[in-house]
């Protein structure tokens, strides 16, 4: 893969005040803060909608799926299976919306994804109960999750490309970190809203209609995200519009090694991420007896801590490189995941400490993954090239994490789940060791 050496402004090139843009590099927009806002606001809304489902899974299970008197975990397993179904639409979204971003522009793809997410969130909020509609209820829920998966897969592909192309020299790691800053803000608001509803509404009210409120709110917020994104600056260069548009599978056909590399980079990271940021409250409830309100509160506080870590880790990667942070994450999780999860008991403080310890390690992956992915592909096929292999890997390992964890518990083998996370992080660590360092290269055209 051809790359350009990072060069100071006084040597000339795109950073020089006396010369225009040079072919082979992406010149960032003049107003990067506005670009960050456009990407972050929309992304936060997208992930608020997505994660609301996770935090309210137990309520959805009771209303949408028939209970099995012999096993109380069946409705919850069914709900997490629908969660995984949404993930399996993400590769399709990454491919299709990535192609839109490469062919029509990053901004066009971002506006489509936010509208898709808003519509699907509203559909979840209006899904009838199983008692009222029978089998039609889970069918509607599955349809909504398929649309959400399509949107989220496309969102990552387009927003990752948009963020990194908006960054100036030596700031791609910092800009990359805002992918997960905004994602975490979306999670944080979703967790906070869920915790507030659980605390303020009576259990019967929460079971009846309270769980629907965040989904309707998410649909309204999507309109705000759409409005903000319409004013963003397009980062796809004019040179890209003058060449033949890339085919749908061009990135896979011409860059198979890079596609496989993204799968290896992502596998351990996505499993650890969804385990720690989404499934851990439920895991603590099922395996350590933590109260539901305590689990939601611990999740909210640890997510706040996680959001603060992201820009710091991003700036560290700009200074010292991406590989040291990736290795800190991969090896750290491989060694510490099992003892951390085994340390859980019914204490709120223990859960909070375990979550925050994992967040520190996890930031080594989340803060730099967008930059590493974008630095792997040329601009012509960057969005689609990132979107499909990344989303496919997330579907296989991240989206199935809650289901596999709950299934291990159902089979009486809950202790195997931490081992599963550790092994996959070890596999990704082997990939990180062989990665070329891309932090100080110019972003390839």
Coordinates of C-alpha atoms in Angstrom, one line a residue:
X1 CA 0.0 0.0 0.0
X2 CA 1.5 3.4 -1.1
X3 CA 1.7 6.0 1.6
X4 CA 3.2 9.4 2.1
X5 CA 5.7 10.5 4.7
X6 CA 4.4 13.0 7.2
X7 CA 6.1 16.3 6.3
X8 CA 6.1 19.7 8.1
X9 CA 4.4 22.7 6.5
X10 CA 7.7 24.5 5.7
X11 CA 8.7 21.7 3.3
X12 CA 5.7 22.4 1.1
X13 CA 2.8 20.2 0.1
X14 CA -0.8 20.4 1.3
X15 CA 0.2 21.9 4.7
X16 CA 2.1 24.7 3.1
X17 CA 0.5 28.2 2.9
X18 CA 2.1 28.7 -0.6
X19 CA 0.9 25.5 -2.4
X20 CA -2.5 24.0 -3.1
X21 CA -3.6 20.4 -2.5
X22 CA -1.4 17.7 -3.8
X23 CA -2.7 14.6 -5.6
X24 CA -2.4 11.6 -3.2
X25 CA -3.5 13.2 0.0
X26 CA -6.8 14.2 1.5
X27 CA -7.0 17.9 2.4
X28 CA -9.1 18.4 5.5
X29 CA -11.9 21.0 5.6
X30 CA -11.2 24.5 6.9
X31 CA -13.6 24.1 9.8
X32 CA -12.8 20.8 11.5
X33 CA -14.8 21.6 14.7
X34 CA -17.9 21.9 12.7
X35 CA -17.1 18.5 11.0
X36 CA -16.7 16.9 14.4
X37 CA -20.0 18.3 15.5
X38 CA -21.8 17.0 12.4
X39 CA -20.4 13.5 12.8
X40 CA -20.7 13.4 16.6
X41 CA -24.3 14.6 17.0
X42 CA -25.6 12.3 14.4
X43 CA -23.6 9.3 15.6
X44 CA -24.7 9.9 19.2
X45 CA -28.3 9.8 18.1
X46 CA -27.8 6.7 16.1
X47 CA -26.2 4.9 19.0
X48 CA -28.8 6.2 21.5
X49 CA -31.4 4.4 19.4
X50 CA -29.3 1.3 19.0
X51 CA -28.3 0.8 22.7
X52 CA -31.7 1.7 24.1
X53 CA -32.7 -1.8 23.0
X54 CA -29.9 -3.4 25.0
X55 CA -30.6 -1.6 28.2
X56 CA -34.3 -2.3 28.1
X57 CA -34.0 -5.9 26.8
X58 CA -35.6 -7.5 29.8
X59 CA -38.7 -5.3 29.5
X60 CA -39.0 -6.0 25.8
X61 CA -38.6 -9.7 26.4
X62 CA -41.6 -9.7 28.8
X63 CA -43.9 -7.9 26.4
X64 CA -43.0 -9.2 22.9
X65 CA -42.1 -12.9 23.4
X66 CA -44.2 -15.6 25.1
X67 CA -42.9 -16.7 28.4
X68 CA -41.8 -20.3 28.9
X69 CA -42.9 -21.5 32.4
X70 CA -40.1 -24.0 32.5
X71 CA -37.3 -21.6 31.9
X72 CA -37.4 -17.9 32.6
X73 CA -34.3 -17.2 30.4
X74 CA -36.2 -18.1 27.2
X75 CA -37.7 -14.6 26.6
X76 CA -34.4 -12.9 27.4
X77 CA -32.6 -15.3 25.0
X78 CA -35.1 -14.5 22.3
X79 CA -34.6 -10.8 22.8
X80 CA -30.9 -11.0 22.6
X81 CA -31.3 -13.2 19.5
X82 CA -33.2 -10.4 17.9
X83 CA -30.3 -8.1 19.0
X84 CA -27.9 -10.3 17.1
X85 CA -30.2 -10.3 14.0
X86 CA -29.8 -6.6 13.8
X87 CA -26.1 -7.1 13.8
X88 CA -26.2 -9.4 10.9
X89 CA -27.7 -6.6 8.8
X90 CA -24.7 -4.4 9.6
X91 CA -22.4 -5.9 6.9
X92 CA -25.1 -5.2 4.3
X93 CA -25.4 -1.6 5.6
X94 CA -21.6 -1.2 5.6
X95 CA -21.4 -2.4 2.0
X96 CA -24.4 -0.5 0.6
X97 CA -24.0 2.8 2.6
X98 CA -20.2 2.6 2.2
X99 CA -20.8 2.4 -1.6
X100 CA -23.1 5.4 -1.4
X101 CA -20.4 7.3 0.6
X102 CA -17.7 6.4 -2.0
X103 CA -19.9 7.1 -5.0
X104 CA -22.2 10.0 -3.8
X105 CA -20.3 11.5 -1.0
X106 CA -19.9 10.9 2.8
X107 CA -22.5 13.5 3.7
X108 CA -25.2 11.9 1.5
X109 CA -24.6 8.5 3.2
X110 CA -24.7 10.1 6.7
X111 CA -28.1 11.7 6.1
X112 CA -29.6 8.5 4.8
X113 CA -28.4 6.5 7.8
X114 CA -29.8 8.9 10.4
X115 CA -33.2 8.9 8.8
X116 CA -33.2 5.0 8.6
X117 CA -32.3 4.9 12.3
X118 CA -35.1 7.3 13.3
X119 CA -37.7 5.4 11.4
X120 CA -36.7 2.0 12.8
X121 CA -36.5 3.4 16.4
X122 CA -40.1 4.6 16.1
X123 CA -41.1 1.2 14.8
X124 CA -39.7 -0.5 17.9
X125 CA -41.5 2.0 20.1
X126 CA -44.8 1.2 18.4
X127 CA -44.4 -2.6 18.3
X128 CA -47.5 -4.2 19.7
X129 CA -47.3 -6.7 22.5
X130 CA -47.4 -10.5 21.9
X131 CA -50.7 -10.6 23.9
X132 CA -52.2 -8.0 21.5
X133 CA -50.8 -9.2 18.1
X134 CA -49.5 -12.7 18.6
X135 CA -46.6 -13.7 16.3
X136 CA -46.9 -10.4 14.4
X137 CA -45.3 -8.6 17.4
X138 CA -41.9 -10.4 17.2
X139 CA -42.0 -10.1 13.3
X140 CA -42.4 -6.3 13.6
X141 CA -39.6 -6.2 16.1
X142 CA -37.3 -8.2 13.8
X143 CA -38.1 -5.9 10.9
X144 CA -37.2 -2.8 13.0
X145 CA -33.9 -4.4 14.1
X146 CA -33.0 -5.3 10.5
X147 CA -33.5 -1.6 9.5
X148 CA -31.4 -0.5 12.6
X149 CA -28.7 -2.9 11.6
X150 CA -28.6 -1.5 8.1
X151 CA -28.4 2.0 9.4
X152 CA -25.7 1.3 12.0
X153 CA -23.5 -0.6 9.5
X154 CA -23.7 2.3 7.1
X155 CA -23.1 4.8 9.9
X156 CA -19.8 3.4 10.9
X157 CA -18.5 3.2 7.4
X158 CA -19.5 6.7 6.5
X159 CA -18.7 8.5 9.7
X160 CA -15.3 6.8 10.2
X161 CA -14.3 8.0 6.7
X162 CA -15.8 11.4 7.3
X163 CA -14.1 12.0 10.7
X164 CA -10.6 10.9 9.6
X165 CA -10.7 12.8 6.3
X166 CA -11.7 15.9 8.3
X167 CA -8.6 15.8 10.5
X168 CA -5.5 17.9 10.0
X169 CA -1.9 16.5 10.1
X170 CA -1.1 14.7 13.3
X171 CA -4.7 14.8 14.6
X172 CA -6.2 11.7 13.0
X173 CA -6.1 9.7 16.2
X174 CA -7.8 12.5 18.1
X175 CA -10.5 12.8 15.4
X176 CA -10.8 9.1 15.3
X177 CA -11.5 8.9 19.0
X178 CA -14.7 11.0 18.5
X179 CA -16.3 8.0 16.8
X180 CA -16.5 6.3 20.2
X181 CA -16.9 9.6 22.2
X182 CA -20.2 10.1 20.3
X183 CA -21.0 6.4 20.4
X184 CA -20.5 6.5 24.2
X185 CA -22.5 9.6 24.6
X186 CA -25.4 7.8 22.8
X187 CA -24.9 4.9 25.2
X188 CA -24.7 7.1 28.2
X189 CA -27.9 9.0 27.4
X190 CA -29.6 5.7 26.7
X191 CA -28.4 4.2 30.0
X192 CA -29.3 7.3 31.9
X193 CA -32.8 7.5 30.4
X194 CA -33.4 3.8 31.1
X195 CA -32.1 4.2 34.7
X196 CA -34.3 7.3 35.2
X197 CA -37.4 5.5 33.9
X198 CA -36.8 2.4 36.1
X199 CA -36.3 4.6 39.2
X200 CA -39.3 6.9 38.6
X201 CA -41.9 4.6 37.1
X202 CA -43.8 1.8 38.9
X203 CA -42.8 -1.6 37.7
X204 CA -46.2 -2.2 36.1
X205 CA -46.0 1.1 34.3
X206 CA -42.5 0.3 33.0
X207 CA -43.7 -3.0 31.8
X208 CA -46.7 -1.6 30.1
X209 CA -45.5 1.5 28.2
X210 CA -42.5 3.1 30.0
X211 CA -40.0 1.1 28.0
X212 CA -41.4 2.6 24.7
X213 CA -40.6 6.2 25.7
X214 CA -36.9 6.2 24.8
X215 CA -37.5 4.7 21.3
X216 CA -40.0 7.5 20.5
X217 CA -37.5 10.0 21.8
X218 CA -34.8 8.6 19.7
X219 CA -36.9 9.0 16.6
X220 CA -37.4 12.7 17.4
X221 CA -33.7 13.2 18.0
X222 CA -32.9 11.6 14.7
X223 CA -34.5 14.6 13.0
X224 CA -32.1 16.9 14.9
X225 CA -29.2 14.8 13.7
X226 CA -30.4 15.0 10.1
X227 CA -30.6 18.8 10.3
X228 CA -27.1 19.1 11.7
X229 CA -25.6 16.8 9.1
X230 CA -27.1 18.7 6.2
X231 CA -24.7 21.6 6.9
X232 CA -21.5 19.4 7.0
X233 CA -18.7 19.9 4.5
X234 CA -18.2 17.1 2.0
X235 CA -14.8 15.4 2.4
X236 CA -14.8 13.4 -0.8
X237 CA -12.5 15.3 -3.1
X238 CA -13.4 16.7 -6.5
X239 CA -10.8 14.4 -8.0
X240 CA -12.8 11.4 -6.9
X241 CA -15.9 12.7 -8.7
X242 CA -14.0 12.9 -12.0
X243 CA -13.0 9.2 -12.2
X244 CA -15.3 6.2 -12.8
X245 CA -17.3 5.4 -9.7
X246 CA -16.2 2.2 -7.8
X247 CA -18.2 -1.0 -8.1
X248 CA -20.0 -2.4 -5.1
X249 CA -17.4 -5.1 -4.5
X250 CA -14.4 -3.3 -5.7
X251 CA -12.8 -2.9 -2.3
X252 CA -13.0 -6.6 -1.6
X253 CA -11.8 -7.6 -5.1
X254 CA -8.8 -5.2 -5.2
X255 CA -7.9 -5.1 -1.5
X256 CA -8.5 -8.6 -0.1
X257 CA -5.5 -8.4 2.3
X258 CA -6.7 -5.1 3.8
X259 CA -10.2 -6.5 4.2
X260 CA -8.9 -9.5 6.2
X261 CA -6.7 -7.2 8.2
X262 CA -9.7 -5.2 9.4
X263 CA -11.4 -8.4 10.4
X264 CA -8.4 -9.4 12.5
X265 CA -8.0 -6.0 14.1
X266 CA -11.7 -5.9 15.0
X267 CA -12.5 -9.4 16.3
X268 CA -11.2 -9.1 19.8
X269 CA -12.0 -5.4 20.1
X270 CA -15.7 -5.7 19.2
X271 CA -16.2 -8.7 21.5
X272 CA -14.6 -6.9 24.4
X273 CA -16.4 -3.7 23.6
X274 CA -19.9 -5.1 23.6
X275 CA -19.2 -7.3 26.6
X276 CA -18.0 -4.4 28.7
X277 CA -20.3 -1.6 27.5
X278 CA -23.6 -3.4 26.8
X279 CA -23.8 -6.9 28.2
X280 CA -21.9 -6.4 31.5
X281 CA -24.9 -5.0 33.5
X282 CA -27.0 -8.1 32.4
X283 CA -24.1 -10.4 33.1
X284 CA -23.7 -9.0 36.6
X285 CA -27.5 -9.5 37.2
X286 CA -27.5 -13.1 36.0
X287 CA -24.2 -14.2 37.5
X288 CA -23.5 -12.1 40.5
X289 CA -26.9 -11.1 41.8
X290 CA -26.5 -7.3 41.2
X291 CA -29.7 -5.4 41.5
X292 CA -31.0 -4.1 38.1
X293 CA -31.0 -0.4 39.2
X294 CA -27.4 -0.8 40.5
X295 CA -26.3 -2.4 37.3
X296 CA -27.7 0.4 35.2
X297 CA -26.2 3.1 37.4
X298 CA -22.8 1.4 37.3
X299 CA -23.0 1.3 33.5
X300 CA -23.9 5.0 33.3
X301 CA -20.9 6.1 35.5
X302 CA -18.4 3.8 33.7
X303 CA -19.5 5.0 30.3
X304 CA -18.9 8.6 31.4
X305 CA -15.4 7.6 32.4
X306 CA -15.0 5.8 29.1
X307 CA -16.0 8.9 27.1
X308 CA -13.4 11.0 28.8
X309 CA -10.7 8.5 28.1
X310 CA -11.2 8.5 24.3
X311 CA -9.6 11.9 23.2
X312 CA -6.7 11.3 25.6
X313 CA -6.0 7.9 24.0
X314 CA -6.4 9.3 20.6
X315 CA -3.8 12.1 21.2
X316 CA -1.4 9.5 22.7
X317 CA -1.7 7.5 19.5
X318 CA -1.0 10.5 17.4
X319 CA 2.2 11.0 19.4
X320 CA 3.4 7.5 19.9
X321 CA 1.6 5.4 17.3
X322 CA -1.4 3.1 17.0
X323 CA 0.3 -0.2 17.8
X324 CA 1.2 0.4 21.4
X325 CA -2.4 1.2 22.3
X326 CA -3.7 -1.8 20.4
X327 CA -1.3 -4.1 22.1
X328 CA -2.1 -2.6 25.5
X329 CA -5.8 -3.5 24.8
X330 CA -5.3 -6.9 23.3
X331 CA -2.8 -8.3 25.8
X332 CA -4.4 -6.6 28.7
X333 CA -7.8 -8.1 28.0
X334 CA -6.3 -11.5 27.3
X335 CA -4.7 -11.6 30.7
X336 CA -7.2 -9.7 32.9
X337 CA -10.6 -10.5 31.5
X338 CA -11.1 -13.7 33.4
X339 CA -10.0 -12.4 36.8
X340 CA -12.0 -9.2 36.4
X341 CA -15.3 -11.0 35.6
X342 CA -14.7 -13.5 38.3
X343 CA -14.2 -10.7 40.8
X344 CA -17.8 -9.6 40.4
X345 CA -20.1 -10.0 43.4
X346 CA -23.4 -8.4 44.4
X347 CA -21.7 -5.1 45.3
X348 CA -22.3 -2.0 43.3
X349 CA -18.8 -0.7 44.0
X350 CA -17.2 -4.0 42.8
X351 CA -19.1 -3.8 39.5
X352 CA -18.2 -0.2 39.0
X353 CA -14.5 -0.9 39.6
X354 CA -14.5 -3.9 37.2
X355 CA -16.2 -1.9 34.5
X356 CA -13.8 1.1 34.8
X357 CA -10.7 -1.2 34.8
X358 CA -11.9 -2.8 31.6
X359 CA -12.7 0.7 30.1
X360 CA -9.1 1.8 30.5
X361 CA -7.8 -1.2 28.5
X362 CA -10.6 -1.0 26.0
X363 CA -9.8 2.6 25.1
X364 CA -6.6 1.3 23.5
X365 CA -8.8 -0.2 20.8
X366 CA -11.8 2.2 20.6
X367 CA -9.8 5.4 20.3
X368 CA -7.7 4.4 17.4
X369 CA -9.8 1.8 15.4
X370 CA -11.4 4.4 13.2
X371 CA -8.0 5.9 12.3
X372 CA -6.4 2.5 11.7
X373 CA -9.3 1.4 9.5
X374 CA -9.3 4.6 7.4
X375 CA -5.5 4.5 7.0
X376 CA -5.8 1.0 5.5
X377 CA -7.8 1.9 2.4
X378 CA -7.4 4.5 -0.4
X379 CA -10.1 7.2 -0.5
X380 CA -11.7 5.8 -3.6
X381 CA -13.1 2.7 -1.8
X382 CA -12.4 3.8 1.8
X383 CA -16.0 3.8 3.1
X384 CA -17.1 0.5 1.5
X385 CA -13.7 -1.1 2.2
X386 CA -14.1 -0.3 5.9
X387 CA -17.8 -0.9 6.2
X388 CA -18.2 -4.5 5.0
X389 CA -15.4 -6.4 6.8
X390 CA -15.7 -4.3 10.0
X391 CA -19.5 -4.8 10.2
X392 CA -19.2 -8.5 9.3
X393 CA -16.7 -9.1 12.2
X394 CA -18.9 -7.1 14.6
X395 CA -21.9 -9.2 13.6
X396 CA -20.0 -12.4 14.2
X397 CA -18.4 -11.5 17.5
X398 CA -19.8 -8.3 19.0
X399 CA -23.5 -8.8 18.1
X400 CA -23.5 -12.4 19.5
X401 CA -21.8 -11.5 22.8
X402 CA -25.0 -11.0 24.9
X403 CA -26.6 -14.2 23.4
X404 CA -23.5 -16.4 23.9
X405 CA -23.0 -15.0 27.4
X406 CA -26.6 -15.7 28.4
X407 CA -26.5 -19.1 26.6
X408 CA -23.4 -20.1 28.7
X409 CA -25.4 -19.2 31.8
X410 CA -28.4 -21.2 30.6
X411 CA -26.1 -24.3 30.1
X412 CA -24.6 -23.9 33.5
X413 CA -21.1 -22.9 32.1
X414 CA -21.1 -19.2 32.8
X415 CA -17.3 -19.3 33.6
X416 CA -16.5 -20.1 30.0
X417 CA -17.6 -16.7 28.7
X418 CA -14.7 -14.8 30.1
X419 CA -12.3 -17.4 28.7
X420 CA -13.9 -16.9 25.3
X421 CA -13.3 -13.2 25.4
X422 CA -9.7 -13.6 26.5
X423 CA -8.9 -16.1 23.7
X424 CA -10.3 -13.8 21.0
X425 CA -8.4 -10.8 22.3
X426 CA -5.2 -12.9 22.2
X427 CA -5.9 -13.7 18.6
X428 CA -6.3 -10.0 17.7
X429 CA -3.1 -9.2 19.6
X430 CA -1.2 -11.5 17.2
X431 CA -2.6 -9.3 14.4
X432 CA -1.6 -6.1 16.1
X433 CA 2.0 -7.3 16.4
X434 CA 2.3 -7.6 12.6
X435 CA 0.5 -4.3 11.8
X436 CA 2.6 -1.6 10.1
X437 CA 2.5 1.7 12.0
X438 CA 0.3 4.2 10.1
X439 CA 0.1 7.1 12.6
X440 CA 2.7 9.3 10.9
X441 CA 1.8 8.5 7.3
X442 CA -0.2 10.8 5.0
X443 CA -3.7 9.7 4.4
X444 CA -3.7 7.9 1.1
X445 CA -5.7 9.2 -1.9

